[in-house]
Amino acid sequence: VEQTFIMIKPDGVARGLIAEIIKRFEQRGYKLVGLKMLVPSESLLSAHYGDLKDKPFYPGLVKHISSGPVVAMVWEGKAVVSQGRQMLGETDPLKSKPGSIRGDFSIDLGRNIIHGSDSIESAEQEIALWFTKDEIVNYTLPSHSQVFERVF
Ligand code: GTP
Ligand code: MG
């Protein structure tokens, strides 16, 4: 079963969007299997955003994401990595369609309120980076017999 790492950034938390974002994934039929709130350290963020270290916006990015609490989540379900990205919208909120999370709630690249893994491989790496194995919960949602033709 596919899993993805979704993080509500400090601007999303500060703007009171936690419930709205969780609601969208729940309503779509995805299952929340990991959830915690933390202020991420700069060392955690340097591992998380390692591929962006040489970008001019990197220092500002780490400063912002470590500036306050984030909500780190693992969501599970069919095609959740690619569909999660669709639900987020584009990196630049101005290119995000209305109906997407960024398209509905943000306008600035540096304050785009949410992160989502961009591939199955990065999802696996990010989940392992942010969560221990025993923080990921294995359970059955009864509603999934109506969400999926065949429950996996
Ligand atoms: P994430 O889901 O947050 O990883 O976004 P993404 O995968 O759509 O974009 P990427 O991983 O390339 O960049 C990570 C984050 O850095 C983005 O979400 C933006 O907040 C920020 N970022 C990316 N490009 C720029 C930029 O050109 N300027 C600024 N200020 N921030 C940027
Ligand atoms: Mg990214």
Coordinates of N, CA, C and O in Angstrom, one line a residue, residues 98-150:
P98 N -7.5 26.8 -8.6 CA -8.5 26.9 -7.5 C -9.0 25.4 -7.3 O -9.2 24.7 -8.3
G99 N -9.3 25.1 -6.1 CA -9.7 23.7 -5.8 C -8.5 22.9 -5.2 O -8.7 21.9 -4.5
S100 N -7.3 23.3 -5.5 CA -6.1 22.7 -4.9 C -5.9 23.4 -3.6 O -6.3 24.6 -3.4
I101 N -5.1 22.8 -2.6 CA -4.9 23.4 -1.3 C -4.1 24.7 -1.5 O -4.5 25.8 -1.0
R102 N -3.0 24.7 -2.3 CA -2.3 25.9 -2.5 C -3.1 27.0 -3.3 O -3.0 28.2 -3.0
G103 N -3.8 26.5 -4.2 CA -4.6 27.4 -5.1 C -5.8 28.0 -4.3 O -6.2 29.1 -4.7
D104 N -6.2 27.4 -3.3 CA -7.3 28.0 -2.5 C -6.8 28.8 -1.3 O -7.6 29.7 -0.9
F105 N -5.6 28.6 -0.8 CA -5.2 29.2 0.5 C -3.9 30.0 0.4 O -3.5 30.4 1.5
S106 N -3.2 30.1 -0.7 CA -1.9 30.7 -0.7 C -1.7 31.5 -2.0 O -2.3 31.2 -3.0
I107 N -0.8 32.5 -1.9 CA -0.4 33.2 -3.1 C 1.1 33.4 -3.3 O 1.6 33.9 -4.3
D108 N 1.9 33.0 -2.3 CA 3.4 33.2 -2.4 C 4.2 31.9 -2.3 O 3.9 31.1 -1.4
L109 N 5.2 31.8 -3.2 CA 6.0 30.6 -3.3 C 6.7 30.3 -1.9 O 6.8 29.1 -1.6
G110 N 7.1 31.3 -1.2 CA 7.8 31.0 0.1 C 6.8 30.8 1.3 O 7.2 30.6 2.4
R111 N 5.5 30.9 1.0 CA 4.5 30.7 2.0 C 3.4 29.8 1.4 O 2.2 30.2 1.4
N112 N 3.8 28.6 0.9 CA 2.8 27.8 0.2 C 2.2 26.7 1.1 O 1.6 25.8 0.6
I113 N 2.3 26.9 2.4 CA 1.5 26.2 3.5 C 1.7 24.7 3.6 O 1.3 24.2 4.7
I114 N 2.1 24.0 2.6 CA 2.1 22.5 2.8 C 3.2 21.9 1.9 O 3.6 22.5 0.9
H115 N 3.7 20.8 2.4 CA 4.7 20.0 1.6 C 4.1 18.6 1.3 O 3.4 18.1 2.2
G116 N 4.4 18.1 0.2 CA 4.1 16.7 -0.1 C 5.2 16.0 -0.9 O 5.8 16.6 -1.8
S117 N 5.4 14.7 -0.6 CA 6.5 14.0 -1.3 C 6.2 14.0 -2.8 O 5.1 13.8 -3.2
D118 N 7.3 14.1 -3.5 CA 7.2 14.2 -5.0 C 7.3 12.9 -5.8 O 7.2 12.9 -7.0
S119 N 7.7 11.8 -5.1 CA 7.8 10.5 -5.7 C 7.7 9.4 -4.7 O 7.8 9.7 -3.4
I120 N 7.5 8.2 -5.1 CA 7.4 7.1 -4.1 C 8.7 6.9 -3.4 O 8.7 6.7 -2.2
E121 N 9.8 7.1 -4.1 CA 11.1 7.0 -3.4 C 11.3 8.1 -2.4 O 11.8 7.8 -1.2
S122 N 11.0 9.3 -2.7 CA 11.2 10.4 -1.7 C 10.2 10.2 -0.6 O 10.5 10.6 0.6
A123 N 9.0 9.7 -0.9 CA 8.0 9.4 0.2 C 8.6 8.5 1.2 O 8.6 8.7 2.4
E124 N 9.2 7.4 0.7 CA 9.8 6.4 1.6 C 10.9 7.0 2.5 O 11.0 6.8 3.7
Q125 N 11.8 7.8 1.8 CA 12.9 8.5 2.5 C 12.4 9.5 3.6 O 12.8 9.5 4.7
E126 N 11.4 10.3 3.2 CA 10.9 11.3 4.1 C 10.1 10.7 5.3 O 10.2 11.1 6.4
I127 N 9.3 9.6 5.0 CA 8.6 9.0 6.1 C 9.7 8.4 7.1 O 9.5 8.6 8.3
A128 N 10.7 7.8 6.6 CA 11.8 7.2 7.5 C 12.5 8.3 8.2 O 13.0 8.1 9.4
L129 N 12.6 9.5 7.6 CA 13.3 10.6 8.2 C 12.5 11.3 9.4 O 13.0 11.6 10.4
W130 N 11.2 11.4 9.2 CA 10.4 12.1 10.1 C 9.7 11.2 11.2 O 9.2 11.7 12.2
F131 N 9.5 10.0 10.9 CA 8.8 9.1 11.8 C 9.6 7.8 12.1 O 10.3 7.3 11.2
T132 N 9.5 7.3 13.3 CA 10.1 6.0 13.6 C 9.0 5.0 13.2 O 7.8 5.3 13.0
K133 N 9.4 3.7 13.1 CA 8.5 2.7 12.6 C 7.3 2.6 13.5 O 6.2 2.4 13.0
D134 N 7.5 2.7 14.9 CA 6.4 2.5 15.8 C 5.5 3.7 15.9 O 4.4 3.7 16.5
E135 N 5.8 4.8 15.2 CA 4.9 5.9 15.1 C 3.9 5.8 13.9 O 3.0 6.6 13.8
I136 N 4.1 4.8 13.1 CA 3.2 4.5 12.0 C 2.2 3.5 12.4 O 2.6 2.4 12.8
V137 N 0.9 3.8 12.3 CA -0.1 2.9 12.9 C -0.8 2.1 11.8 O -1.0 2.6 10.7
N138 N -1.0 0.8 12.1 CA -1.6 -0.1 11.2 C -3.0 -0.4 11.7 O -3.2 -0.9 12.8
Y139 N -4.0 0.0 11.0 CA -5.4 -0.2 11.4 C -6.3 -0.2 10.2 O -5.9 0.2 9.1
T140 N -7.5 -0.7 10.4 CA -8.5 -0.8 9.3 C -9.6 0.3 9.4 O -10.1 0.5 10.5
L141 N -9.9 1.0 8.4 CA -11.0 1.9 8.4 C -12.2 1.2 7.8 O -12.2 0.8 6.6
P142 N -13.3 1.0 8.5 CA -14.5 0.3 8.0 C -15.0 1.0 6.8 O -15.5 0.3 5.8
S143 N -14.9 2.3 6.7 CA -15.4 3.0 5.5 C -14.7 2.6 4.2 O -15.3 2.8 3.1
H144 N -13.6 2.0 4.3 CA -12.8 1.7 3.1 C -13.5 0.6 2.3 O -13.2 0.4 1.1
S145 N -14.4 -0.1 2.9 CA -15.1 -1.1 2.0 C -16.0 -0.4 1.1 O -16.5 -1.0 0.1
Q146 N -16.3 0.9 1.3 CA -17.1 1.7 0.4 C -16.2 2.6 -0.5 O -16.7 3.1 -1.5
V147 N -15.0 2.8 -0.1 CA -14.1 3.7 -0.8 C -13.4 2.9 -1.9 O -13.1 3.4 -3.0
F148 N -13.1 1.6 -1.7 CA -12.4 0.8 -2.6 C -13.3 -0.4 -3.0 O -13.9 -1.0 -2.2
E149 N -13.2 -0.7 -4.3 CA -13.9 -1.9 -4.8 C -13.4 -3.2 -4.1 O -14.2 -4.0 -3.7
R150 N -12.1 -3.2 -4.1 CA -11.4 -4.3 -3.3 C -10.6 -3.7 -2.2 O -9.7 -2.9 -2.5

